[in-house]
N, CA, C and O atoms as a printed pandas DataFrame, in Angstrom:
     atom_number atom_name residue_name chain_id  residue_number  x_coord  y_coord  z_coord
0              1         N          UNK        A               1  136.370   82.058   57.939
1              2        CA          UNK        A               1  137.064   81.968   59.217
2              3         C          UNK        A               1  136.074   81.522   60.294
3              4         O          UNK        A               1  134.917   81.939   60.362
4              5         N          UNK        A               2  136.646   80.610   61.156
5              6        CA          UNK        A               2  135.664   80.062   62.199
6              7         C          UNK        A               2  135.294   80.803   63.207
7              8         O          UNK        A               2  136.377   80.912   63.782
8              9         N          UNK        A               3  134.550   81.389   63.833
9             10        CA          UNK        A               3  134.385   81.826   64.951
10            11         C          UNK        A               3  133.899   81.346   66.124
11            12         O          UNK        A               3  132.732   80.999   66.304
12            13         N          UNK        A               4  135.099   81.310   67.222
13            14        CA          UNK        A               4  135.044   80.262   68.305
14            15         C          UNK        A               4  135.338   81.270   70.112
15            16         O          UNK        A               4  136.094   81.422   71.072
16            17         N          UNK        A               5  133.783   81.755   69.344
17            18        CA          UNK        A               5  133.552   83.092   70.415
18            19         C          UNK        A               5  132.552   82.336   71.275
19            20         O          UNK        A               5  131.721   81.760   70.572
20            21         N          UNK        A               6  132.373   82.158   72.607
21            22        CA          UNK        A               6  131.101   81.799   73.589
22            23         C          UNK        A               6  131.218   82.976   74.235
23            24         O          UNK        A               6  132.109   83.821   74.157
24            25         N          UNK        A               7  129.691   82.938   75.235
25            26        CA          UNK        A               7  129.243   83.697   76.337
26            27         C          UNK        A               7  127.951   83.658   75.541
27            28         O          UNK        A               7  127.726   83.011   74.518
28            29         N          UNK        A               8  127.186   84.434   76.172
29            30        CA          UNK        A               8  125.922   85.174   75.842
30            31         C          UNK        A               8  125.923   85.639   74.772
31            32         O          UNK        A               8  125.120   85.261   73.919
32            33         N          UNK        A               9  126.792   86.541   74.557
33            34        CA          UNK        A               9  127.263   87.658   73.919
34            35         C          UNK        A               9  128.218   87.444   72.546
35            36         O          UNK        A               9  128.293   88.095   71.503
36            37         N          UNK        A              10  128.925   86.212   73.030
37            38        CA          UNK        A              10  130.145   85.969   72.295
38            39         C          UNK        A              10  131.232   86.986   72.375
39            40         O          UNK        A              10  131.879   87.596   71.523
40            41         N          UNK        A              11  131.218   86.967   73.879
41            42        CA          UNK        A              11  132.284   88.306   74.478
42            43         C          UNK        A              11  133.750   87.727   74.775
43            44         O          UNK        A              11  134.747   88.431   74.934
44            45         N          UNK        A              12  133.714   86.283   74.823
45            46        CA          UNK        A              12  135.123   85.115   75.168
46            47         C          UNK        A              12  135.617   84.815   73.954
47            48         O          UNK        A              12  135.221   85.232   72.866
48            49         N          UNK        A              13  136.288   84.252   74.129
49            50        CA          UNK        A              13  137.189   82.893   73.148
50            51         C          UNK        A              13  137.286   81.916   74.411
51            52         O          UNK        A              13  136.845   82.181   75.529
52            53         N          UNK        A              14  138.184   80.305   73.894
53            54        CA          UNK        A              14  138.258   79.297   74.827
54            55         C          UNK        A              14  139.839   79.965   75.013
55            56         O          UNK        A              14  140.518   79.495   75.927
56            57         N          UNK        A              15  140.181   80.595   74.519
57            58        CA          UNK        A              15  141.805   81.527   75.111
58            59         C          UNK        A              15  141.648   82.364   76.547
59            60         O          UNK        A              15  142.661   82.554   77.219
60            61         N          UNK        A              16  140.453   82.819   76.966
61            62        CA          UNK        A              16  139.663   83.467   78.266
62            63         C          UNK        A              16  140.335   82.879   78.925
63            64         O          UNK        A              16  141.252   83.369   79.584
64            65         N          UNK        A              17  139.877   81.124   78.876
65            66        CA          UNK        A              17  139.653   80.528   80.218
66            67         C          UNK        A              17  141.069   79.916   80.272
67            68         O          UNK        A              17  141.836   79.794   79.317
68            69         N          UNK        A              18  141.313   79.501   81.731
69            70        CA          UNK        A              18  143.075   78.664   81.696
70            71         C          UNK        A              18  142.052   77.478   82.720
71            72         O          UNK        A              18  140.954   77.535   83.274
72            73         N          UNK        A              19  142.835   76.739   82.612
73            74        CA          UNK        A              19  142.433   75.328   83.365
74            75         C          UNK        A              19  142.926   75.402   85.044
75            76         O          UNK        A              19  143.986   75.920   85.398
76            77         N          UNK        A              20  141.973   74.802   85.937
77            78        CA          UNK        A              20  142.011   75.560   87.068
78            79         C          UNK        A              20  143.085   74.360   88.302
79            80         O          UNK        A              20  143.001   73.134   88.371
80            81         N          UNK        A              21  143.851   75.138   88.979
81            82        CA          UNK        A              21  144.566   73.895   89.495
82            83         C          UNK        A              21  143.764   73.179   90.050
83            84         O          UNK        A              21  142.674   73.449   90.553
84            85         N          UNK        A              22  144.719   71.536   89.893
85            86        CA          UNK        A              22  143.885   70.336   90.421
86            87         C          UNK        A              22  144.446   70.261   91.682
87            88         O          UNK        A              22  145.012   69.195   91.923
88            89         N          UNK        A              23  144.445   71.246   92.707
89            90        CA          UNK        A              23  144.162   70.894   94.125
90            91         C          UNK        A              23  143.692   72.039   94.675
91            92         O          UNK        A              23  144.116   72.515   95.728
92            93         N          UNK        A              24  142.639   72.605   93.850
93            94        CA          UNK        A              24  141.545   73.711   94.205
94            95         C          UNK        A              24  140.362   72.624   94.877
95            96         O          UNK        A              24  139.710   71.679   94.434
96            97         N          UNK        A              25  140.443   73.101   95.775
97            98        CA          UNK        A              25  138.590   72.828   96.348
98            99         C          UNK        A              25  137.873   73.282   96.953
99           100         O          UNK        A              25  138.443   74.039   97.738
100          101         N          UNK        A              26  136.723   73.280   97.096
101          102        CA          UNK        A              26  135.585   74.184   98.122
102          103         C          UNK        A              26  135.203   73.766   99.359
103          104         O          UNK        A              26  134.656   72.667   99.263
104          105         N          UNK        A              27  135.227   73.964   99.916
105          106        CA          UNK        A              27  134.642   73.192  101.507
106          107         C          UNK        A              27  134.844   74.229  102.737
107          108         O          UNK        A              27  135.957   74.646  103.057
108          109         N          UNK        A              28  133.665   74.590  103.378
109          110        CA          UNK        A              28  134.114   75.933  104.318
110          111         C          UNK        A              28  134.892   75.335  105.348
111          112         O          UNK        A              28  135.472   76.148  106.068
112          113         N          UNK        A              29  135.071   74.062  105.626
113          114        CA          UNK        A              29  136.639   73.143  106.011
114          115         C          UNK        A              29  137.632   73.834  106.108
115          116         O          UNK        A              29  138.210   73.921  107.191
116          117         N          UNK        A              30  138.077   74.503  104.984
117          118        CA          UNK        A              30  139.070   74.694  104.084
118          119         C          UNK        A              30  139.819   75.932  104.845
119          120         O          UNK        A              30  139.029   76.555  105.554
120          121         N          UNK        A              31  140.991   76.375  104.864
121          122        CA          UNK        A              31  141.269   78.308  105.419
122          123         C          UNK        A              31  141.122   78.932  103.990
123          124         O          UNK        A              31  141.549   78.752  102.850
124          125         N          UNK        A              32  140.376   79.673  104.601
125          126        CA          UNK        A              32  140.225   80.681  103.553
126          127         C          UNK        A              32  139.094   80.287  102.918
127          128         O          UNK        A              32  138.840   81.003  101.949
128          129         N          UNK        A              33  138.223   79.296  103.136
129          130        CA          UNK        A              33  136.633   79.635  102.693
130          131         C          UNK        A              33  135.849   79.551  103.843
131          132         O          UNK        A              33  136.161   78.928  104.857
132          133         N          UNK        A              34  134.918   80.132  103.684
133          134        CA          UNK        A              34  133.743   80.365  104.336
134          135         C          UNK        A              34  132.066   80.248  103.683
135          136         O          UNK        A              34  131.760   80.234  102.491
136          137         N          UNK        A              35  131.352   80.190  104.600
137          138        CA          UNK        A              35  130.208   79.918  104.379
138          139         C          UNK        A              35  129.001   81.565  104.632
139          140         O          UNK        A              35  128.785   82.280  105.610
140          141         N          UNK        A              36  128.537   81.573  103.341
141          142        CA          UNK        A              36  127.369   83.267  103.193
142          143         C          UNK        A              36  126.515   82.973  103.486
143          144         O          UNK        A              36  126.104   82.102  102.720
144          145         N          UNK        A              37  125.553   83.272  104.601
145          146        CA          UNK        A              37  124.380   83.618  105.155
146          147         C          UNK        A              37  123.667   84.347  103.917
147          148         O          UNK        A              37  124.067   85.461  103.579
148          149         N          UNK        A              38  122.387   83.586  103.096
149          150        CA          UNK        A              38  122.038   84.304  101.752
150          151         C          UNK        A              38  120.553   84.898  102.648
151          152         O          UNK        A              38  120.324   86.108  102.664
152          153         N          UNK        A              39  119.862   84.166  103.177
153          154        CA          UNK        A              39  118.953   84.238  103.916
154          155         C          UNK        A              39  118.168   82.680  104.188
155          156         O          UNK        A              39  118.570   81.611  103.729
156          157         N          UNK        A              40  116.907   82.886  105.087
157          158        CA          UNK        A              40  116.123   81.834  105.343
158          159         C          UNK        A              40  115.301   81.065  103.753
159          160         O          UNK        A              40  115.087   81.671  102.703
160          161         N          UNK        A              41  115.006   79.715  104.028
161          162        CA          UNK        A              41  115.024   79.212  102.420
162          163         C          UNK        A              41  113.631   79.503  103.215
163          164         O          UNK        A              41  113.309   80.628  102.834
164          165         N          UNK        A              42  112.682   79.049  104.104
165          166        CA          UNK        A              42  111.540   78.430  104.699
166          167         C          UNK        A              42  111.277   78.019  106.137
167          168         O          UNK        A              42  111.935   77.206  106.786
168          169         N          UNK        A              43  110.296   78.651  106.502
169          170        CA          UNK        A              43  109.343   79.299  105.944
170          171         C          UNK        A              43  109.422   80.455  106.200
171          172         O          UNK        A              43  109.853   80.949  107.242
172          173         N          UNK        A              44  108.713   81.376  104.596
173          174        CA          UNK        A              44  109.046   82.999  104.374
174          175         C          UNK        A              44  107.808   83.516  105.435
175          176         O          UNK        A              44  108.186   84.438  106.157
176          177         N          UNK        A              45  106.707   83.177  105.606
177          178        CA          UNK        A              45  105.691   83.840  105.874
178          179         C          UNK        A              45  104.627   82.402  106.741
179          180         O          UNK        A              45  104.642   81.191  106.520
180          181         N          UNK        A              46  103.944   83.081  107.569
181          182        CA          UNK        A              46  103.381   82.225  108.728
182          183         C          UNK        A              46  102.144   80.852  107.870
183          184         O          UNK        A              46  101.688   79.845  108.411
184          185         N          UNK        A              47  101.933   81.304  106.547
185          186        CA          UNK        A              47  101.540   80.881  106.059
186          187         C          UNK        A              47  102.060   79.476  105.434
187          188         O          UNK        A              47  101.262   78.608  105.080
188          189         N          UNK        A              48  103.043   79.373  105.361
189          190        CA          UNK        A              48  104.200   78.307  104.714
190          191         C          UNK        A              48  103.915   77.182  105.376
191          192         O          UNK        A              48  103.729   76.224  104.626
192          193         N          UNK        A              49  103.784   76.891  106.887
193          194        CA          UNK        A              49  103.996   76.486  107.606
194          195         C          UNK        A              49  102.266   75.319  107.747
195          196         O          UNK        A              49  101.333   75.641  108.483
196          197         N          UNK        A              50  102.266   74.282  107.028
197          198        CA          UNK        A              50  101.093   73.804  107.192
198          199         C          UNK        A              50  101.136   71.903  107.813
199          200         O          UNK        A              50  102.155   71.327  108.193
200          201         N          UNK        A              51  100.028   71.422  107.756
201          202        CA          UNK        A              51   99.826   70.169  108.344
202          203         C          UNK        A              51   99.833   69.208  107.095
203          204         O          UNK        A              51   99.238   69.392  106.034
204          205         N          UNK        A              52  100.646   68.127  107.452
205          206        CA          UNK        A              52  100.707   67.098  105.993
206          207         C          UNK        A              52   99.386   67.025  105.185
207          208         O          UNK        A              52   99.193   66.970  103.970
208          209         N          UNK        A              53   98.503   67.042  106.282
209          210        CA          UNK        A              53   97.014   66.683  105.233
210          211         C          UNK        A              53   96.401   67.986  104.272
211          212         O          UNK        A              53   95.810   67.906  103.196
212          213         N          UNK        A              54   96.679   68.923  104.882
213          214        CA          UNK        A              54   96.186   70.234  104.317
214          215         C          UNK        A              54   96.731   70.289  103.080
215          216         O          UNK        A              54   96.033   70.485  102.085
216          217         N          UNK        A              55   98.819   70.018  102.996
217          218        CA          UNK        A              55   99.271   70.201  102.247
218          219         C          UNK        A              55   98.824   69.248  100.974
219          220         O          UNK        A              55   98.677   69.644   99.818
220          221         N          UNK        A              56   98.642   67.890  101.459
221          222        CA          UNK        A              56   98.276   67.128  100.726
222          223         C          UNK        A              56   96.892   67.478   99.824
223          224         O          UNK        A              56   96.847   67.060   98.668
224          225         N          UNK        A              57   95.983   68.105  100.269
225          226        CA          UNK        A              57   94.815   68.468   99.518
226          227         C          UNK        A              57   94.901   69.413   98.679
227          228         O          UNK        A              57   94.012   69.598   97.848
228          229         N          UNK        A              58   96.465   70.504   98.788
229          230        CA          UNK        A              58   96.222   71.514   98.088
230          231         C          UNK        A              58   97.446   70.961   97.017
231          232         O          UNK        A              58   97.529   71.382   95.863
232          233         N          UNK        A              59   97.970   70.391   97.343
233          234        CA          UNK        A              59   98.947   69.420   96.184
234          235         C          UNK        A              59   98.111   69.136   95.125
235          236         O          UNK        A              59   98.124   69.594   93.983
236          237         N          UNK        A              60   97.080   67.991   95.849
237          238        CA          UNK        A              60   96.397   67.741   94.933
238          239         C          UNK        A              60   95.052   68.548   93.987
239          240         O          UNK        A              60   94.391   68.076   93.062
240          241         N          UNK        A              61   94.976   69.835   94.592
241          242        CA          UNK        A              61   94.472   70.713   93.752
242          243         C          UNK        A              61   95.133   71.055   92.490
243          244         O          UNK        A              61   94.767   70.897   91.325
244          245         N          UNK        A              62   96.183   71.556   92.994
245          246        CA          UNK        A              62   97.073   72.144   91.960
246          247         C          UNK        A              62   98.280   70.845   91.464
247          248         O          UNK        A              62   99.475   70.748   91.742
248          249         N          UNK        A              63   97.543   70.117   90.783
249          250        CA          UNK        A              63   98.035   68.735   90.293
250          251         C          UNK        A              63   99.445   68.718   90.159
251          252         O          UNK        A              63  100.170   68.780   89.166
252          253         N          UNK        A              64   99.703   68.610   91.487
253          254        CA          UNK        A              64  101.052   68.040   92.379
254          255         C          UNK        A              64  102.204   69.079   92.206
255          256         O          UNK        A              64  103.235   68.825   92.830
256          257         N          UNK        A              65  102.176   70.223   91.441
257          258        CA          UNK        A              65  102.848   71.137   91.470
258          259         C          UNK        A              65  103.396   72.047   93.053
259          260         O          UNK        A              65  104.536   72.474   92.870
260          261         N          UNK        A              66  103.003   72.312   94.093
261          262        CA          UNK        A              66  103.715   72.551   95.172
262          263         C          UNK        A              66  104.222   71.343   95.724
263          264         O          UNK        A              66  104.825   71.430   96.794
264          265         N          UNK        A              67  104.060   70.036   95.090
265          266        CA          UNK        A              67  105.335   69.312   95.779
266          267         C          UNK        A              67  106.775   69.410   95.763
267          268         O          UNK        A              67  107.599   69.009   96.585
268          269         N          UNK        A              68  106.962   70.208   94.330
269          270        CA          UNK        A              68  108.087   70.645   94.100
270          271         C          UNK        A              68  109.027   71.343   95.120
271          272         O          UNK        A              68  110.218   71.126   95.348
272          273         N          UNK        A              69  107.892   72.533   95.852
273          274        CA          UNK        A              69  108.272   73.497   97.282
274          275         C          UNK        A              69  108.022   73.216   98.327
275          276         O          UNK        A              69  108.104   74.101   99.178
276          277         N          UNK        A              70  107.531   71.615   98.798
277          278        CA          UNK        A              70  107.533   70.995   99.513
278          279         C          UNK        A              70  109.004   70.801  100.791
279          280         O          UNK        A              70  110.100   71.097  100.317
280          281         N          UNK        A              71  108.999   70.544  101.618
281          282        CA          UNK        A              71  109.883   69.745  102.404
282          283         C          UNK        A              71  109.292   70.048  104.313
283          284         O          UNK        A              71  108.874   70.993  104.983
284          285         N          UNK        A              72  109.641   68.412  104.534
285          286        CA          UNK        A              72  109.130   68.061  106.046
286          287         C          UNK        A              72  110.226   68.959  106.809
287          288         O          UNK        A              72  111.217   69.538  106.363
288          289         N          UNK        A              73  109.592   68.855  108.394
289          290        CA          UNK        A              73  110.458   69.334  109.390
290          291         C          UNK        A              73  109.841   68.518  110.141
291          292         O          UNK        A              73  108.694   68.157  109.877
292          293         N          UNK        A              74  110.749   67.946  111.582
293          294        CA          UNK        A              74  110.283   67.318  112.450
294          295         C          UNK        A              74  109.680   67.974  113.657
295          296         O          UNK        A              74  109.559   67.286  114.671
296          297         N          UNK        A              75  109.287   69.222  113.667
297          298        CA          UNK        A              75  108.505   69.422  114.494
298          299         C          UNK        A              75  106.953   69.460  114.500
299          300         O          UNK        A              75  106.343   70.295  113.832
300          301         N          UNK        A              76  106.454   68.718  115.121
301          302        CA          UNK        A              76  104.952   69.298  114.980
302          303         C          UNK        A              76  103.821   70.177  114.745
303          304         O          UNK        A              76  104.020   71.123  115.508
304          305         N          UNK        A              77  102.828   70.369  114.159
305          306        CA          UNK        A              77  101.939   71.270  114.036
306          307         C          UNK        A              77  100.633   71.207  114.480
307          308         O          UNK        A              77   99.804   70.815  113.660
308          309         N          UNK        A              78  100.180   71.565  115.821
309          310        CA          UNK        A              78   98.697   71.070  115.916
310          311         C          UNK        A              78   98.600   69.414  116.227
311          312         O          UNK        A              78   97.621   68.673  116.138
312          313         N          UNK        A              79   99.884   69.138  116.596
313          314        CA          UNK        A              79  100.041   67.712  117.019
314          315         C          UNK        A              79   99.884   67.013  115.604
315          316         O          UNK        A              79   99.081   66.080  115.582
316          317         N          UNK        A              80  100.367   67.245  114.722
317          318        CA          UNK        A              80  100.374   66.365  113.723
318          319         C          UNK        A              80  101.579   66.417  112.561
319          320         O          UNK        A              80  102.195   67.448  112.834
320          321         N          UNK        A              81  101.940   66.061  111.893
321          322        CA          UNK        A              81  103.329   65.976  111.013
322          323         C          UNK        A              81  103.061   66.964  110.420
323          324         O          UNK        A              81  101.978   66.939  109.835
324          325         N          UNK        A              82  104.123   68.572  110.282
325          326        CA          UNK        A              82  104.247   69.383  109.635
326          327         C          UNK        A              82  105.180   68.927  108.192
327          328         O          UNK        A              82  105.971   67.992  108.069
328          329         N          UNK        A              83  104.685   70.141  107.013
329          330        CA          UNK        A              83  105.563   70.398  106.268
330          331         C          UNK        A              83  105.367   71.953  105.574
331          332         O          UNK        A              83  104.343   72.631  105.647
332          333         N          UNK        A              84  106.746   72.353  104.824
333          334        CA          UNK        A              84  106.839   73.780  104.943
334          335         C          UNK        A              84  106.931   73.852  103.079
335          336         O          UNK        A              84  107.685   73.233  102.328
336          337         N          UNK        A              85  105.808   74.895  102.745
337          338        CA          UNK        A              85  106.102   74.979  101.676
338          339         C          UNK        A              85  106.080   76.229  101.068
339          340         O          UNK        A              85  105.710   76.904  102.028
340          341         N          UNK        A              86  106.223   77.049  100.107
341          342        CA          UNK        A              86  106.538   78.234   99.841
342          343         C          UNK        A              86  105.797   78.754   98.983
343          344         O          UNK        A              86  106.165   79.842   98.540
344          345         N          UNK        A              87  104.450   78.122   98.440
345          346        CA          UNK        A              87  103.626   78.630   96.957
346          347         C          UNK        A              87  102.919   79.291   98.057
347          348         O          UNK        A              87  102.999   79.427   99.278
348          349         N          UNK        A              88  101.875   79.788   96.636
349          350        CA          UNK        A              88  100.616   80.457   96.784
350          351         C          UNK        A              88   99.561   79.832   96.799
351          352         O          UNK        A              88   99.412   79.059   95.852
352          353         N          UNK        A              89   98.270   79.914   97.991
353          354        CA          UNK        A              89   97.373   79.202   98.381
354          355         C          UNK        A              89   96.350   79.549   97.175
355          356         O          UNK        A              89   95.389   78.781   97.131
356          357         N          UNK        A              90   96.368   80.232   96.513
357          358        CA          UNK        A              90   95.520   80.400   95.081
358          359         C          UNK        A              90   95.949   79.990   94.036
359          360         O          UNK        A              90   95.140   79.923   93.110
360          361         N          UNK        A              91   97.252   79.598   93.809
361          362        CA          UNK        A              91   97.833   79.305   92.321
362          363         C          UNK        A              91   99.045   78.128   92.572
363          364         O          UNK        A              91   99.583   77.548   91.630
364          365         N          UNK        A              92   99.302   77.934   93.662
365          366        CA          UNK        A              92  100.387   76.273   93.688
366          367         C          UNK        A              92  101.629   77.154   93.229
367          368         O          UNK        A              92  102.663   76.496   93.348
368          369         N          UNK        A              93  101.745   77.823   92.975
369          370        CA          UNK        A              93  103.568   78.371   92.347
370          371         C          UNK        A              93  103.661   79.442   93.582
371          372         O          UNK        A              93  102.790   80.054   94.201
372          373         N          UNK        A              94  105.451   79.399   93.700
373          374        CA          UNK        A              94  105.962   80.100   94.505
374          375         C          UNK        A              94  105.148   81.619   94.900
375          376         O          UNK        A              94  104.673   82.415   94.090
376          377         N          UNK        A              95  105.157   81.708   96.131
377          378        CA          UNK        A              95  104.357   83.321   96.327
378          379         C          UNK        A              95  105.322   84.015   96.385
379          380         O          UNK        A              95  106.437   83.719   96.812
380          381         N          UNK        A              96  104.783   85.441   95.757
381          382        CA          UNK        A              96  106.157   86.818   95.883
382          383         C          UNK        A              96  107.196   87.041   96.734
383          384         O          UNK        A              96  108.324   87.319   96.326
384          385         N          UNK        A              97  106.732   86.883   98.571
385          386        CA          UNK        A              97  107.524   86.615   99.067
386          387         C          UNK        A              97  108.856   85.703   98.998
387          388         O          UNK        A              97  109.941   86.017   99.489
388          389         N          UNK        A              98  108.605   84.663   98.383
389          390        CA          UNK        A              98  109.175   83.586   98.065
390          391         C          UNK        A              98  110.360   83.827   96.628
391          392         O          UNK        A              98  111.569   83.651   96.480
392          393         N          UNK        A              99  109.562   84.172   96.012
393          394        CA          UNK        A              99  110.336   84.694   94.987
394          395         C          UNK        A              99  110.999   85.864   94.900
395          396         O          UNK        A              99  111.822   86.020   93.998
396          397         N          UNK        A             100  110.753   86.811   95.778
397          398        CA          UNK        A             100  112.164   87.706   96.442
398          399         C          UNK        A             100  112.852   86.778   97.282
399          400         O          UNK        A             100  113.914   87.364   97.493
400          401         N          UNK        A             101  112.877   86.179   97.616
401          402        CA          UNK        A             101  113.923   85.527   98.605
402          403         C          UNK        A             101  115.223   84.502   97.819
403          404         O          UNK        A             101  115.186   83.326   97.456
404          405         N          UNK        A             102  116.270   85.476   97.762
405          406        CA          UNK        A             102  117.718   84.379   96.902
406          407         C          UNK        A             102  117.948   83.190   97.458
407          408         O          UNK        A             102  118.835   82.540   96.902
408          409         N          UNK        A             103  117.294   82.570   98.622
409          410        CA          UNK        A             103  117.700   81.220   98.687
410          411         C          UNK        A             103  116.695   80.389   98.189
411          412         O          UNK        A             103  116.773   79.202   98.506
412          413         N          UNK        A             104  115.782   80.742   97.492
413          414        CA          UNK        A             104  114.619   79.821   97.192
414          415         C          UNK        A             104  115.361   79.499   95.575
415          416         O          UNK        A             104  115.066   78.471   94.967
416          417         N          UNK        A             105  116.318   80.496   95.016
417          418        CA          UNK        A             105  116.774   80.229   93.696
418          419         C          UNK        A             105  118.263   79.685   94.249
419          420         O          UNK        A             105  118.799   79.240   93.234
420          421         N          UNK        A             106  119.015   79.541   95.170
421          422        CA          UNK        A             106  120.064   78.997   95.027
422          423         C          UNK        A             106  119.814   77.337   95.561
423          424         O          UNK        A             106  120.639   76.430   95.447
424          425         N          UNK        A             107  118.126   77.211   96.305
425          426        CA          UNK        A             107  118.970   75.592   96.386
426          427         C          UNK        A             107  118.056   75.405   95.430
427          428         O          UNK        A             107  118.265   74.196   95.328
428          429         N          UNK        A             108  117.134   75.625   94.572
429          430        CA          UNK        A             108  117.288   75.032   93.505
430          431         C          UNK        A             108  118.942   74.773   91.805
431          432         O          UNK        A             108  118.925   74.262   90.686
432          433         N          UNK        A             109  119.551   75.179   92.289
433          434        CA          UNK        A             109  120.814   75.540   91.608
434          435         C          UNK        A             109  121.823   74.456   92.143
435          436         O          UNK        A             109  122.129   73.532   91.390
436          437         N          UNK        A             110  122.400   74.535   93.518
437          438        CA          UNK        A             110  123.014   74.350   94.222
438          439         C          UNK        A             110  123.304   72.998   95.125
439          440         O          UNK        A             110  124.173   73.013   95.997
Protein backbone atom coordinates (compact mmCIF):
# COMPACT_ATOMS: atom_id res chain seq x y z
CA UNK A 1 0.00 0.00 0.00
CA UNK A 2 1.29 3.45 -0.94
CA UNK A 3 1.77 5.88 1.55
CA UNK A 4 0.94 9.40 0.54
CA UNK A 5 1.51 10.99 3.98
CA UNK A 6 3.67 14.61 3.90
CA UNK A 7 4.68 17.06 6.65
CA UNK A 8 7.68 16.61 8.71
CA UNK A 9 6.17 14.07 10.42
CA UNK A 10 3.96 12.55 7.85
CA UNK A 11 1.10 13.94 10.02
CA UNK A 12 -1.12 15.00 6.46
CA UNK A 13 -2.38 13.31 3.49
CA UNK A 14 -2.96 15.60 0.13
CA UNK A 15 -6.88 15.02 1.52
CA UNK A 16 -5.66 17.89 4.45
CA UNK A 17 -5.36 20.42 2.01
CA UNK A 18 -8.52 21.90 -0.26
CA UNK A 19 -7.49 24.31 -2.99
CA UNK A 20 -7.68 27.90 -1.97
CA UNK A 21 -10.18 30.35 -3.68
CA UNK A 22 -8.96 32.09 -6.75
CA UNK A 23 -9.89 35.53 -5.58
CA UNK A 24 -7.92 35.28 -2.28
CA UNK A 25 -5.21 37.86 -2.06
CA UNK A 26 -2.83 39.60 0.25
CA UNK A 27 -2.22 43.20 0.15
CA UNK A 28 -2.68 45.39 3.42
CA UNK A 29 -4.82 47.37 0.51
CA UNK A 30 -7.20 44.91 1.08
CA UNK A 31 -10.24 45.19 4.29
CA UNK A 32 -9.42 42.98 6.44
CA UNK A 33 -5.61 42.75 6.09
CA UNK A 34 -3.20 44.49 7.75
CA UNK A 35 0.31 45.00 8.12
CA UNK A 36 2.57 43.42 11.74
CA UNK A 37 5.11 45.56 13.12
CA UNK A 38 7.75 42.36 13.65
CA UNK A 39 10.43 44.79 14.69
CA UNK A 40 13.43 47.00 13.30
CA UNK A 41 15.45 44.84 10.49
CA UNK A 42 18.64 47.59 10.96
CA UNK A 43 20.41 48.84 12.52
CA UNK A 44 20.20 46.55 15.82
CA UNK A 45 23.06 48.18 17.66
CA UNK A 46 25.19 51.54 17.18
CA UNK A 47 27.64 49.43 15.80
CA UNK A 48 25.77 48.41 12.49
CA UNK A 49 25.90 51.63 11.34
CA UNK A 50 29.31 52.11 9.35
CA UNK A 51 31.08 54.15 6.38
CA UNK A 52 31.19 52.44 2.80
CA UNK A 53 34.96 52.18 3.09
CA UNK A 54 35.20 50.61 6.50
CA UNK A 55 32.52 48.29 5.38
CA UNK A 56 34.32 47.58 2.38
CA UNK A 57 37.59 46.48 4.21
CA UNK A 58 35.84 44.29 6.54
CA UNK A 59 33.90 42.60 3.56
CA UNK A 60 36.89 42.02 2.29
CA UNK A 61 38.34 40.43 5.34
CA UNK A 62 35.80 38.11 5.79
CA UNK A 63 35.79 37.13 2.00
CA UNK A 64 32.70 38.99 1.05
CA UNK A 65 30.48 37.25 3.44
CA UNK A 66 28.81 40.44 5.29
CA UNK A 67 27.79 41.56 1.95
CA UNK A 68 25.11 39.36 2.29
CA UNK A 69 23.89 41.81 5.57
CA UNK A 70 24.77 44.59 3.77
CA UNK A 71 22.31 47.42 2.59
CA UNK A 72 22.83 51.40 1.84
CA UNK A 73 20.79 54.23 3.39
CA UNK A 74 20.90 57.66 2.08
CA UNK A 75 21.91 59.37 4.88
CA UNK A 76 25.30 60.24 5.65
CA UNK A 77 27.97 59.22 8.04
CA UNK A 78 30.87 61.42 8.93
CA UNK A 79 30.07 63.08 5.63
CA UNK A 80 30.50 60.14 3.64
CA UNK A 81 28.12 57.28 2.09
CA UNK A 82 26.76 55.11 4.88
CA UNK A 83 25.79 51.48 4.92
CA UNK A 84 24.08 49.33 7.61
CA UNK A 85 25.04 45.98 8.31
CA UNK A 86 24.25 43.45 10.97
CA UNK A 87 27.42 40.87 11.46
CA UNK A 88 30.00 40.62 13.85
CA UNK A 89 33.15 42.78 13.68
CA UNK A 90 35.21 39.51 14.62
CA UNK A 91 33.59 36.83 12.53
CA UNK A 92 31.52 38.55 9.32
CA UNK A 93 28.22 36.46 10.36
CA UNK A 94 25.23 37.92 11.88
CA UNK A 95 25.88 39.16 15.66
CA UNK A 96 23.51 37.78 18.52
CA UNK A 97 21.75 40.77 18.62
CA UNK A 98 20.90 40.29 15.16
CA UNK A 99 20.02 36.94 15.38
CA UNK A 100 17.43 37.50 18.12
CA UNK A 101 15.84 39.89 16.05
CA UNK A 102 12.64 38.09 13.78
CA UNK A 103 13.02 40.50 11.10
CA UNK A 104 16.50 39.68 10.17
CA UNK A 105 14.86 35.97 9.42
CA UNK A 106 11.71 37.19 7.75
CA UNK A 107 13.25 39.36 5.00
CA UNK A 108 15.42 36.86 4.30
CA UNK A 109 12.18 34.54 3.63
CA UNK A 110 9.90 37.10 2.50
Amino acid sequence: EKDDSVGVWNEYTLDDFVEPDSNITFSSMHVGCALIELDRYAPVVKADRKTEFIFGMKDFLFAHEPASWRFDVAEKLNGQNQVVDFTDDTTGSPHASARANTAMYVNECG
